[in-house]
Coordinates of C-alpha atoms in Angstrom, one line a residue:
Chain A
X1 CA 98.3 12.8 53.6
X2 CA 99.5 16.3 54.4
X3 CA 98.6 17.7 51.0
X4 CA 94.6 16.6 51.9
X5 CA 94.4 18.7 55.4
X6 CA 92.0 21.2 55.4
X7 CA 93.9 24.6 57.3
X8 CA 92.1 26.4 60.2
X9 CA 90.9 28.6 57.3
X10 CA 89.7 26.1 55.5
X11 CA 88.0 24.1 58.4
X12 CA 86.3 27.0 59.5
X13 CA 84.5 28.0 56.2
X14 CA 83.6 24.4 55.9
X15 CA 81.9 24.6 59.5
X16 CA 80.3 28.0 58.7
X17 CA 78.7 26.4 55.2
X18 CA 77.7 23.4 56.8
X19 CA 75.7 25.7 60.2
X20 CA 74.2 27.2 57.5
X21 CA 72.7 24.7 55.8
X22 CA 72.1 22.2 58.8
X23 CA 69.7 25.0 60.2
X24 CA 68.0 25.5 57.0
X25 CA 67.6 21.5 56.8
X26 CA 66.7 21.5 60.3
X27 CA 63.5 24.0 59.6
X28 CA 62.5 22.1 56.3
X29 CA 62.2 19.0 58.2
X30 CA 60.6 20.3 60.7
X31 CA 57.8 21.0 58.4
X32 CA 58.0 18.5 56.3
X33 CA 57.7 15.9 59.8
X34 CA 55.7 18.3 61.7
X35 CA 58.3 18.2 64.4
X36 CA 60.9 20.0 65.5
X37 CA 64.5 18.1 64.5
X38 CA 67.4 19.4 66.7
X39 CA 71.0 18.9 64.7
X40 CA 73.7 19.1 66.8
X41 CA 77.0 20.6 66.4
X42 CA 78.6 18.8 63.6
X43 CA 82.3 16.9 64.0
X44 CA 84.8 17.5 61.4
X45 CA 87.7 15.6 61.0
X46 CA 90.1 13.7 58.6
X47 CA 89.9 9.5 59.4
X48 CA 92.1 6.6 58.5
X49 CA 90.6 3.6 57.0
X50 CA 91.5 1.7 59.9
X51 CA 89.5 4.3 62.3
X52 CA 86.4 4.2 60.2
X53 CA 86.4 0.1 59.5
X54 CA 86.7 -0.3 63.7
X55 CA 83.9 2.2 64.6
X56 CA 81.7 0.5 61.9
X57 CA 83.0 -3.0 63.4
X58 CA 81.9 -1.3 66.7
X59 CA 78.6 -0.1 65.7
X60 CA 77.2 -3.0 63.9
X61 CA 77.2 -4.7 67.0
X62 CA 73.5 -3.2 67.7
X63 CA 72.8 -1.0 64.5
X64 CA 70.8 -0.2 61.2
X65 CA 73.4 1.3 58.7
X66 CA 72.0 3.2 55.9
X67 CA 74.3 4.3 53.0
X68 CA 73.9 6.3 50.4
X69 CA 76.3 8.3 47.3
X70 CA 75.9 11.6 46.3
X71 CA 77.8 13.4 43.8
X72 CA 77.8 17.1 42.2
X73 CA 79.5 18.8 40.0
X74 CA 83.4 20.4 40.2
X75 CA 84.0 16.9 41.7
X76 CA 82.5 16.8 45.0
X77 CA 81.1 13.2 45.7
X78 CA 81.3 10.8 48.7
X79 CA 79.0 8.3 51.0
X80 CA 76.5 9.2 53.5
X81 CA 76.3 6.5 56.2
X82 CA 72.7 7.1 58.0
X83 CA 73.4 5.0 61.8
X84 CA 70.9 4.4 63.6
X85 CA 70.0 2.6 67.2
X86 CA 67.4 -0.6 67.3
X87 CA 65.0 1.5 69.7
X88 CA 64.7 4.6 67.4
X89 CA 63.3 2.8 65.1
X90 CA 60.1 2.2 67.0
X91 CA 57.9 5.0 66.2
X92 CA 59.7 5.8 62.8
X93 CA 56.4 5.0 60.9
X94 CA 54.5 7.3 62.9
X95 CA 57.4 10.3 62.5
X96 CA 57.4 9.9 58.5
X97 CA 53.5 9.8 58.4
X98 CA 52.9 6.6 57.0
X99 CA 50.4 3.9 58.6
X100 CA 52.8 1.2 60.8
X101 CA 51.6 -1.8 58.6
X102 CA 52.2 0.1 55.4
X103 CA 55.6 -0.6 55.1
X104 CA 58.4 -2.4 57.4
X105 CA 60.9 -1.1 59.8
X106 CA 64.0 -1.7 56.9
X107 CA 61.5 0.8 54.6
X108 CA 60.9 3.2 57.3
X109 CA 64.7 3.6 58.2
X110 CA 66.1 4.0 54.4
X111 CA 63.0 6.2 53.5
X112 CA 64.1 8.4 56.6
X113 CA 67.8 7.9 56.0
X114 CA 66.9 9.2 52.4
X115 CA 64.9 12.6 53.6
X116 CA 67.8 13.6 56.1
X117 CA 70.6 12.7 53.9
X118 CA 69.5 14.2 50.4
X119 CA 67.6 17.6 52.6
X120 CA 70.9 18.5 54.3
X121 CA 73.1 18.0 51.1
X122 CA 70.8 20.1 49.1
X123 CA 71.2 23.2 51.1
X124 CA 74.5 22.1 51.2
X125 CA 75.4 22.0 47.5
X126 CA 73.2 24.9 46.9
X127 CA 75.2 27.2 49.4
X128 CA 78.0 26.1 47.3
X129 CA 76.1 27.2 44.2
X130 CA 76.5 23.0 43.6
X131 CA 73.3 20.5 43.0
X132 CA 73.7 17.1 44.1
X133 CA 72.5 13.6 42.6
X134 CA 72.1 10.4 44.9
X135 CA 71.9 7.0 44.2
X136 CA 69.3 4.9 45.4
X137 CA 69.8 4.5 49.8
X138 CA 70.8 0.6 50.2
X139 CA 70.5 -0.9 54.0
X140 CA 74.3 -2.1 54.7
X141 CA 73.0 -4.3 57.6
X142 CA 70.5 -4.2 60.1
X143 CA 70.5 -6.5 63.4
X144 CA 66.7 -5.9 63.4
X145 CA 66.4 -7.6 60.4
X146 CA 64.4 -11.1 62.2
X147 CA 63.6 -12.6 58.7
X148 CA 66.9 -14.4 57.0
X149 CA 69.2 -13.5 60.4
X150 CA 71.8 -16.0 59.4
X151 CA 72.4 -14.8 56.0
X152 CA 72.3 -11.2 57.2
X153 CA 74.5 -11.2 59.8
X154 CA 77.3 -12.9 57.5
X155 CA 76.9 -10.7 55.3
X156 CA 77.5 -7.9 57.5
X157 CA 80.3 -10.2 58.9
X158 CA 81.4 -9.8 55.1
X159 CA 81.1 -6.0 54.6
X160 CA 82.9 -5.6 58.0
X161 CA 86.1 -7.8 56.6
X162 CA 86.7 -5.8 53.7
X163 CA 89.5 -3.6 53.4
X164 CA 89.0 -0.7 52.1
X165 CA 91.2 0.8 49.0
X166 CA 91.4 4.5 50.4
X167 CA 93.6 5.4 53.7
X168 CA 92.1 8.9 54.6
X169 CA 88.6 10.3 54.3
X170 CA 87.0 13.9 55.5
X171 CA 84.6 12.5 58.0
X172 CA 81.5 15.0 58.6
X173 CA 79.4 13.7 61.5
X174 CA 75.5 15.3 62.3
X175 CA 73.4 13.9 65.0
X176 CA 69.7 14.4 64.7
X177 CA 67.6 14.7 67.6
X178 CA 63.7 14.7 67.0
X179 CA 62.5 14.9 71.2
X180 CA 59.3 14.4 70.5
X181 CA 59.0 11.0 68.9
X182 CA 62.6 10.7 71.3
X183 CA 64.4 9.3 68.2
X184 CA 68.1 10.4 67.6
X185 CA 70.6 9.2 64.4
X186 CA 74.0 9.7 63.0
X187 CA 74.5 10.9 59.7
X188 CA 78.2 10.1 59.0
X189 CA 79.3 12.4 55.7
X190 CA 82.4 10.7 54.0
X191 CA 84.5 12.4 51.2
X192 CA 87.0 10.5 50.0
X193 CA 90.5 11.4 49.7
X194 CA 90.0 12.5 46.0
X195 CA 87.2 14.4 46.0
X196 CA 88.8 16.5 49.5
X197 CA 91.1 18.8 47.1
X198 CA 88.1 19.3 45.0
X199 CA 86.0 20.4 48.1
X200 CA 89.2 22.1 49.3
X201 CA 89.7 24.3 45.9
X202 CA 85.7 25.5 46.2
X203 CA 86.0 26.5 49.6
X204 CA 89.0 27.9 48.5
X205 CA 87.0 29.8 45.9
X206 CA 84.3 31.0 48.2
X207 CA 87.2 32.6 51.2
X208 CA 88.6 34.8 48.4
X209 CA 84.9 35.9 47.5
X210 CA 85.0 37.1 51.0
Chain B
X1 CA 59.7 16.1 26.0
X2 CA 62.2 18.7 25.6
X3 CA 63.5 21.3 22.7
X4 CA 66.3 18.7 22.4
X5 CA 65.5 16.3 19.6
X6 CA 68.6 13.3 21.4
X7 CA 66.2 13.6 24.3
X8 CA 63.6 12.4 23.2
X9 CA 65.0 10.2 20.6
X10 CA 66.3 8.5 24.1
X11 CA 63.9 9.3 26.2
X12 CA 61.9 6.4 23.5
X13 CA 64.7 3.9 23.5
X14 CA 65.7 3.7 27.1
X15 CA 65.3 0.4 29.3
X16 CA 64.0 2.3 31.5
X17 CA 60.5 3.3 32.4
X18 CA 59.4 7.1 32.3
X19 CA 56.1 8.4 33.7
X20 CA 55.9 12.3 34.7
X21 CA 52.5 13.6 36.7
X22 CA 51.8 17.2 37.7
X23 CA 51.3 18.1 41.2
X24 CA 47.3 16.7 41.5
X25 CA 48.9 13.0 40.3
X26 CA 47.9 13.1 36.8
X27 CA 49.8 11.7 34.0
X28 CA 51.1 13.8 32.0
X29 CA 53.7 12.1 29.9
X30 CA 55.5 8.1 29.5
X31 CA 58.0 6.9 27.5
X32 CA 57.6 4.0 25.3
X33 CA 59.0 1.3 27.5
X34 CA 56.6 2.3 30.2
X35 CA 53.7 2.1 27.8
X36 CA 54.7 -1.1 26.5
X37 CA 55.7 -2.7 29.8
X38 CA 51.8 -1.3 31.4
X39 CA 49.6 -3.1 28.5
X40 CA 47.6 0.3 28.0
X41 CA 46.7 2.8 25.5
X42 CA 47.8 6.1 25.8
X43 CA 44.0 7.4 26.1
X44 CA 43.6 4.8 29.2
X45 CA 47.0 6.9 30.8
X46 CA 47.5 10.3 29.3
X47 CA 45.3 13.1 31.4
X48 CA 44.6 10.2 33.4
X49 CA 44.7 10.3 37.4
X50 CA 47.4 8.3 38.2
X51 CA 45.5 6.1 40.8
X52 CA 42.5 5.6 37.9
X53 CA 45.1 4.6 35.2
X54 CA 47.0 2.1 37.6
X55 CA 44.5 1.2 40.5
X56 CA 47.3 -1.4 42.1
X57 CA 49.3 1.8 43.5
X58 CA 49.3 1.8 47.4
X59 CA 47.1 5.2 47.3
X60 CA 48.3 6.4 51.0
X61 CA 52.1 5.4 50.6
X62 CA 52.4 6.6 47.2
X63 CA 51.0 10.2 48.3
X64 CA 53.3 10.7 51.4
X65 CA 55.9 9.6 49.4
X66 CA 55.4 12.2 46.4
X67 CA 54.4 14.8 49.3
X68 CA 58.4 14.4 50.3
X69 CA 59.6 14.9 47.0
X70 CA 57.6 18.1 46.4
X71 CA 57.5 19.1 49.7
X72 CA 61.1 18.6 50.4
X73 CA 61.9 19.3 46.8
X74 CA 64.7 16.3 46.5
X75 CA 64.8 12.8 45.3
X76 CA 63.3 9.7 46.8
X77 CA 63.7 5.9 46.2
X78 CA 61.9 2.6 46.2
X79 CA 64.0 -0.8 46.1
X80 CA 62.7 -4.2 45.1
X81 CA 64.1 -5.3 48.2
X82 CA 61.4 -3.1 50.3
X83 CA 58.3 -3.5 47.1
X84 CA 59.1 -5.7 45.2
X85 CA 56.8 -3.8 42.4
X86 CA 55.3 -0.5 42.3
X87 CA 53.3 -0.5 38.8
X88 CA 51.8 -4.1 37.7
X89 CA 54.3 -4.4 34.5
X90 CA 55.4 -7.0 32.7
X91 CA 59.3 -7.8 32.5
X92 CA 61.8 -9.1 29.9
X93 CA 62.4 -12.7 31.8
X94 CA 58.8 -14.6 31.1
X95 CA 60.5 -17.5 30.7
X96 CA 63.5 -17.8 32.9
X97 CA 62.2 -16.5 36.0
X98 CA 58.5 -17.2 38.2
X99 CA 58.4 -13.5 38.6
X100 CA 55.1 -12.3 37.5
X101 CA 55.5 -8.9 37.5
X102 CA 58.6 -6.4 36.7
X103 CA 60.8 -6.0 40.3
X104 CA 61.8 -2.5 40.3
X105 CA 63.7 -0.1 41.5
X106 CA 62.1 3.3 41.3
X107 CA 63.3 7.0 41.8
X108 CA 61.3 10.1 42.1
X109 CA 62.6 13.2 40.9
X110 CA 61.1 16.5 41.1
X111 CA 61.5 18.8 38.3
X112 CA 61.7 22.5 38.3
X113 CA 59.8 24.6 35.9
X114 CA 61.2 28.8 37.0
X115 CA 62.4 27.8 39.9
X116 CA 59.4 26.1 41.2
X117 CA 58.7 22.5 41.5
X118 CA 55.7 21.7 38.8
X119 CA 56.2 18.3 37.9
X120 CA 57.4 14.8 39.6
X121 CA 59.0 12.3 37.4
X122 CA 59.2 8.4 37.9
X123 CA 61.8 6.7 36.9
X124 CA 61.2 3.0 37.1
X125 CA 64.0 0.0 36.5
X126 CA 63.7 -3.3 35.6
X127 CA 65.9 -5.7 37.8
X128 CA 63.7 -8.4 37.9
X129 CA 67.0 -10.3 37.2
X130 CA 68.7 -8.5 40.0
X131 CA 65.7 -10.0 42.2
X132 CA 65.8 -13.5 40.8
X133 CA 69.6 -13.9 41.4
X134 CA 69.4 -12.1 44.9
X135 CA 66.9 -14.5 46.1
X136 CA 68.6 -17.3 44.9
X137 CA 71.9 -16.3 46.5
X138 CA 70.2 -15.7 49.7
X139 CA 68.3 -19.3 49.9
X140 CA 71.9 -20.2 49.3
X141 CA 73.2 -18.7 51.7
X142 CA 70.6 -19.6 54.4
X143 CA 71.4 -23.2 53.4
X144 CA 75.4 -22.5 53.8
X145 CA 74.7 -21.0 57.2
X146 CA 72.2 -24.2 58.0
X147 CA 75.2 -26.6 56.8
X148 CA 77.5 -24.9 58.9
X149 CA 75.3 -25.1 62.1
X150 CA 74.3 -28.7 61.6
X151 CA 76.1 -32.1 61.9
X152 CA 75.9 -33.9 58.5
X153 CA 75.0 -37.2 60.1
X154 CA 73.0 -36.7 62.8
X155 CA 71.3 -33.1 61.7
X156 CA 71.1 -32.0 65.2
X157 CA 73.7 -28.9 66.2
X158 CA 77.3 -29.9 65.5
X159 CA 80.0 -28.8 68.0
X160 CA 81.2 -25.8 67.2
X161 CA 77.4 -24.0 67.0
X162 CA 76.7 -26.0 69.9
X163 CA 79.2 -24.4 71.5
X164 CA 78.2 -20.8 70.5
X165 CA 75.2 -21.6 72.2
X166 CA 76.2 -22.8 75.4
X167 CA 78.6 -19.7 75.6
X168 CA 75.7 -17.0 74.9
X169 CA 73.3 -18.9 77.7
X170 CA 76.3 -18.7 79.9
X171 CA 76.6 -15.1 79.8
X172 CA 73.0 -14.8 79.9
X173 CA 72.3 -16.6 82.8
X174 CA 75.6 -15.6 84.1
X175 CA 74.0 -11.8 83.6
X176 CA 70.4 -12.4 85.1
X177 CA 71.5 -14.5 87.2
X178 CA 69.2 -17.3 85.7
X179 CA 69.3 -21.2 86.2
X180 CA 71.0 -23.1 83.5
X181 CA 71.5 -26.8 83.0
X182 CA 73.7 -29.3 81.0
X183 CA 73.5 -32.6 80.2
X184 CA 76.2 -34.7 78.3
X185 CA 74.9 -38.4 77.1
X186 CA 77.6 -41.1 76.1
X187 CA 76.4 -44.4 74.6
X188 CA 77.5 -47.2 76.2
X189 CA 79.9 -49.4 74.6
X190 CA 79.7 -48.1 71.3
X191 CA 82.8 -49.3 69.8
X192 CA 82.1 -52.8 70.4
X193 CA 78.5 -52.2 68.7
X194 CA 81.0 -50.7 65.8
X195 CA 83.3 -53.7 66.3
X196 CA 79.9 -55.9 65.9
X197 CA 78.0 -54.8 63.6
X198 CA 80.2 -52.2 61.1
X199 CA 79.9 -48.6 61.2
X200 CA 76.9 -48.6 59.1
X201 CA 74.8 -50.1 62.0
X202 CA 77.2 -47.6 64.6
X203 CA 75.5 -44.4 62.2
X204 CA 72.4 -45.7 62.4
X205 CA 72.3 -45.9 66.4
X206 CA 73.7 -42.4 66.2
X207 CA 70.7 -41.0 63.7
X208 CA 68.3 -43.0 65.7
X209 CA 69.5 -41.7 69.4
X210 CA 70.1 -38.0 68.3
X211 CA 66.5 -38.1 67.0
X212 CA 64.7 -39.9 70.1
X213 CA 66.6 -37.6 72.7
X214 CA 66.2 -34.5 70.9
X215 CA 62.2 -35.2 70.8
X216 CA 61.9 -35.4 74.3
X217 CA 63.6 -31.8 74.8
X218 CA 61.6 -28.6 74.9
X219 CA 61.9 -26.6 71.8
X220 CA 64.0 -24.1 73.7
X221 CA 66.6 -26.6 74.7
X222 CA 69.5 -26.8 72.3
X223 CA 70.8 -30.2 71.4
X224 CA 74.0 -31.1 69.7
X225 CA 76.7 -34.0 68.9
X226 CA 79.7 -33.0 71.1
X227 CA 82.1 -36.0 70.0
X228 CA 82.0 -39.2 68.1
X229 CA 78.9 -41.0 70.4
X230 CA 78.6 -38.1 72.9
X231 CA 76.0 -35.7 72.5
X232 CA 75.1 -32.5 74.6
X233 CA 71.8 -30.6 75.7
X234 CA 71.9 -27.0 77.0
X235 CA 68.7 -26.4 79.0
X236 CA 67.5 -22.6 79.5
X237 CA 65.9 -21.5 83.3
X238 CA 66.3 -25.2 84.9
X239 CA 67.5 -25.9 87.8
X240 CA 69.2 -29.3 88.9
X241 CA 65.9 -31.5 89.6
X242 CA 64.5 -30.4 86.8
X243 CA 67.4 -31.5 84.7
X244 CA 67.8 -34.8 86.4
X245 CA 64.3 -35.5 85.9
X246 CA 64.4 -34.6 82.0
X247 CA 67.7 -37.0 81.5
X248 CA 66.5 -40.0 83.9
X249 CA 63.3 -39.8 81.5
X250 CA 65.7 -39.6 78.5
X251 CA 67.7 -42.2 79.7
X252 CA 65.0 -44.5 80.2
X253 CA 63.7 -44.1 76.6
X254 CA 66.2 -44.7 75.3
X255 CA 67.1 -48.3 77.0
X256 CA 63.7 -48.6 75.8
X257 CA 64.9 -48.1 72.6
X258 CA 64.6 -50.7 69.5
X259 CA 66.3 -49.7 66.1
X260 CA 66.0 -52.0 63.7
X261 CA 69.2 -52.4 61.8
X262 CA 69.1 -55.0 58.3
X263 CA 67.0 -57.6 60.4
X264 CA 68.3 -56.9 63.5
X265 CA 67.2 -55.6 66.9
X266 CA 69.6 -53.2 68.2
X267 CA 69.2 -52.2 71.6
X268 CA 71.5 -49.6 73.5
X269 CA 71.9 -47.2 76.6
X270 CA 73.5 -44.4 77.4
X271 CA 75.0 -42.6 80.6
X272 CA 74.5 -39.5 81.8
X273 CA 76.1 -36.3 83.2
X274 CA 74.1 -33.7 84.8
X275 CA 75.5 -30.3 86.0
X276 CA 74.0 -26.8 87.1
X277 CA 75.4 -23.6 86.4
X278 CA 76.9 -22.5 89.7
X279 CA 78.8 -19.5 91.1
X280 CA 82.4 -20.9 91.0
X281 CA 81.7 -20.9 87.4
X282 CA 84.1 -18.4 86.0
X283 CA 83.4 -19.9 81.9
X284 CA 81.3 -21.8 79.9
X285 CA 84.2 -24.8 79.6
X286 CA 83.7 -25.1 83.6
X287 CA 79.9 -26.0 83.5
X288 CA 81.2 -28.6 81.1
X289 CA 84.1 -29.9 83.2
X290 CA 81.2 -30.5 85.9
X291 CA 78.9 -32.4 83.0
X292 CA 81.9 -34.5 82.6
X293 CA 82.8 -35.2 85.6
X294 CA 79.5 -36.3 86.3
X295 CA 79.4 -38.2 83.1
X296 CA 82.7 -39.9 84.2
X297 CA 81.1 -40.9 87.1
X298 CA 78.2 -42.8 85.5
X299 CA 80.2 -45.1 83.2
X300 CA 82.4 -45.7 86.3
X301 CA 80.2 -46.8 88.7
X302 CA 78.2 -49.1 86.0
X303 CA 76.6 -47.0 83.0
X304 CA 73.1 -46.8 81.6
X305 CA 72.7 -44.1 84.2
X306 CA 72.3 -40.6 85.5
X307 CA 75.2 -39.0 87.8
X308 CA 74.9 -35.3 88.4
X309 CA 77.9 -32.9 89.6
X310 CA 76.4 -32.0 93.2
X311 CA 76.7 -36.0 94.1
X312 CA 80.1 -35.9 93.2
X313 CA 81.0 -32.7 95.4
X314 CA 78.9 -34.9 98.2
X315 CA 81.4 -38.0 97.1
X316 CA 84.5 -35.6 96.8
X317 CA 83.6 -33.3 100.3
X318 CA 83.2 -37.4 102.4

């Protein structure tokens, strides 16, 4: 596990790119939603399988979780996990500008989980001189869900028994804030442990540009 | 398409639908799948306004969600699961599935010309087979977690969900420190109907009893078999005279009861326990303790009728 670390040097060029493009994201939404989106200071830090299956045990209790891949070039690929709490999502149709009967709350969560995941790692990848492709968002489970409740929730039950095949992961966590529409989400970054030496050797790259 | 001649080569064999539009919605380019799949001539599409050429688009959604992808320049997605079709095409399962039109899964992808976004293309999948098998698995699974909440005999609640129940209207009234009854029925000698008549007539008396005491409960009363001939009903916001009121009626009808078993009359009773939530109530096991103590009470003091846990404390406290 040693061999994954990031050191302090490391760590800290990884925070720097990802300031950078969280406040470039932050104004692109902002104009894109007409509102201003606060992103808070972002958590970095290396979790065990065992950490991350307990929180999501923890969190499914009252969540919508939203996940989606991404992947770029030189390697660099992982999960973003979107998590959100039942009372933001009740003015979501109204923040993404659609009509509240247009489309239903699951649509309105993994259209928005979609917009903050794949805006952040675009400025992302591109202040890495990367570009990113996603694969389509998919709603992990939802306790808002009212239709099929049974079936849902044992399935969640499911997703929440499974053991992962990975023991560490580079966890990137970013809480959005949008005051005005008083909605705030997780987005929960996770690069798994193959893919950390490739994001390791281009930050690597970039500190000896410097 | 492009300067590469594989590109378009595939771009013409792909299962998977191509349509590209410039930045006022008109088409300017499909692939072959999409033209086949749509039922349209090129001269109907190509030039064409998107919203003239397929008039079944959701004008408002389908604008705010393009206005994301060139606005935001980055890739959005539609799933089946949210529509299940964006485009009125037809699919590759006719036969096999009561799909009329293609499920799909679409992306939108915005495509750079110098730097600057001039085109959006829509990519659009075919997994009406995905759909057809989903659904199917979910009505499966609906009817696994029905099996699993139901007693096969009786189809009211079976113990365990029962159970479940009684321990989240615990908490809740425990909480909000709301009323909350229980009421446990036993039919009266029910062995000797079984003794009597076989076990066929002693599943008959259970169907028959479950059903009669489970229409006179309100709908948000839950109502289960606790044991062989005991049954259980968990009432919501009641408070002791209410409950006793609801299982003297029930235990009324029920003596009033005729089920008709090969040609004969069968005729039964049941006694009743009756206990209220109440502050020395630590669990959910203790409110039934009290049922059951009341029920206990009933059958010993001469059956077919209703005891409740406060007379007992009066009985105990003398």
């Amino acid at each position: 596990m040693n061999n994954v670390n990031l050191n302090e040097d490391q760590q800290d060029c990884l925070q720097e790119i990802i300031n950078v493009a969280m406040g470039q994201a932050s104004d692109q939404l902002a104009r894109y939603l007409d509102t201003f989106v606060y992103l808070k200071v972002p958590s970095i830090e290396q979790v065990s399988a065992q950490h991350l299956s307990d929180t999501l045990k923890y969190e499914a209790q009252s969540v919508a979780v939203v996940s989606q891949g991404f992947f770029g070039y030189e390697g660099i690929r992982g999960e973003a996990l979107l998590m959100y709490q039942p009372k933001d999502s009740d003015r979501l149709a109204d923040l993404l500008g659609y009509e509240p009967d247009e489309l239903s709350v699951e649509e309105q969560i993994i259209d928005l989980s979609s917009i903050l995941t794949t805006t952040f790692l675009n400025v992302f990848a591109s202040q890495i001189d990367n570009q990113m492709s996603y694969s389509a968002p998919r709603l992990l489970f939802s306790s808002n869900a009212d239709n099929n409740t049974s079936s849902q929730s044992s399935i969640s039950e499911h997703i929440q028994h499974n053991s992962f095949n990975w023991d560490t992961a580079l966890k990137v966590k970013i809480s959005y804030q949008v005051t005005d529409y008083s909605f705030n989400c997780d987005m929960i970054l996770l690069i798994p442990e193959s893919a950390i030496i490739n994001i390791t050797s281009v930050i690597d790259r970039i500190l000896e540009e410097y | 398409m492009s300067a590469n001649p594989f590109c378009t080569t595939i771009a013409e064999q792909l299962n998977t639908g191509i349509l590209i539009l410039d930045l006022d919605y008109n088409i300017v380019e499909w692939n072959r799948f999409f033209a086949i799949h749509a039922h349209k001539d090129a001269k109907e599409v190509i030039g064409k306004n998107v919203f003239t050429a397929f008039p079944e688009l959701p004008q408002k959604w389908f604008e705010r969600k393009l206005s994301s992808v060139i606005q935001l320049n980055t890739q959005s997605f539609c799933s089946w699961e949210q529509r299940h079709h964006l485009f009125e095409l037809s699919h590759t399962r006719p036969i096999t599935t009561d799909s009329h039109f293609m499920a799909q899964n679409c992306t939108f992808l915005p495509i750079e010309t110098d730097k600057v976004i001039s085109h959006i293309c829509i990519l659009i999948e075919d997994v009406t087979d995905v759909c057809h098998y989903q659904t199917k698995l979910n009505k499966v699974l609906d009817e696994l977690a029905k099996a699993n909440r139901i007693d096969g005999l009786t189809q009211v609640f079976n113990r365990k969900h029962w159970e479940e129940c009684l321990d989240k209207e615990f908490s809740r009234a425990r909480r909000y420190d709301h009323g909350l009854a229980l009421i446990m029925f036993d039919l009266d000698h029910f062995k000797l109907l079984n003794d009597t008549y076989g076990h066929q007539c002693g599943d008959t008396v259970l169907i028959e009893t479950a059903q009669k005491i489970s229409s006179l409960l309100r709908l948000c009363d839950q109502f289960g078999r606790y044991g062989g001939e005991e049954f259980a009903a968990i009432l919501p916001e009641t408070d002791l005279i209410g409950a006793v009121d609801v299982a003297e009626r029930i235990c009324k009808e029920i003596e009033k009861l005729v089920i008709k078993f090969q040609d004969k009359d069968i005729r039964i009773s049941t006694s009743v326990g009756v206990a209220t939530i109440n502050p020395n109530d630590k669990r959910y096991e203790d409110l039934i303790s009290n049922a059951d103590l009341a029920l206990y009470e009933a059958k010993a003091t001469g059956r077919n009728k209703v005891c409740s846990a406060k007379e007992i404390e009066y009985i105990l406290e003398e």
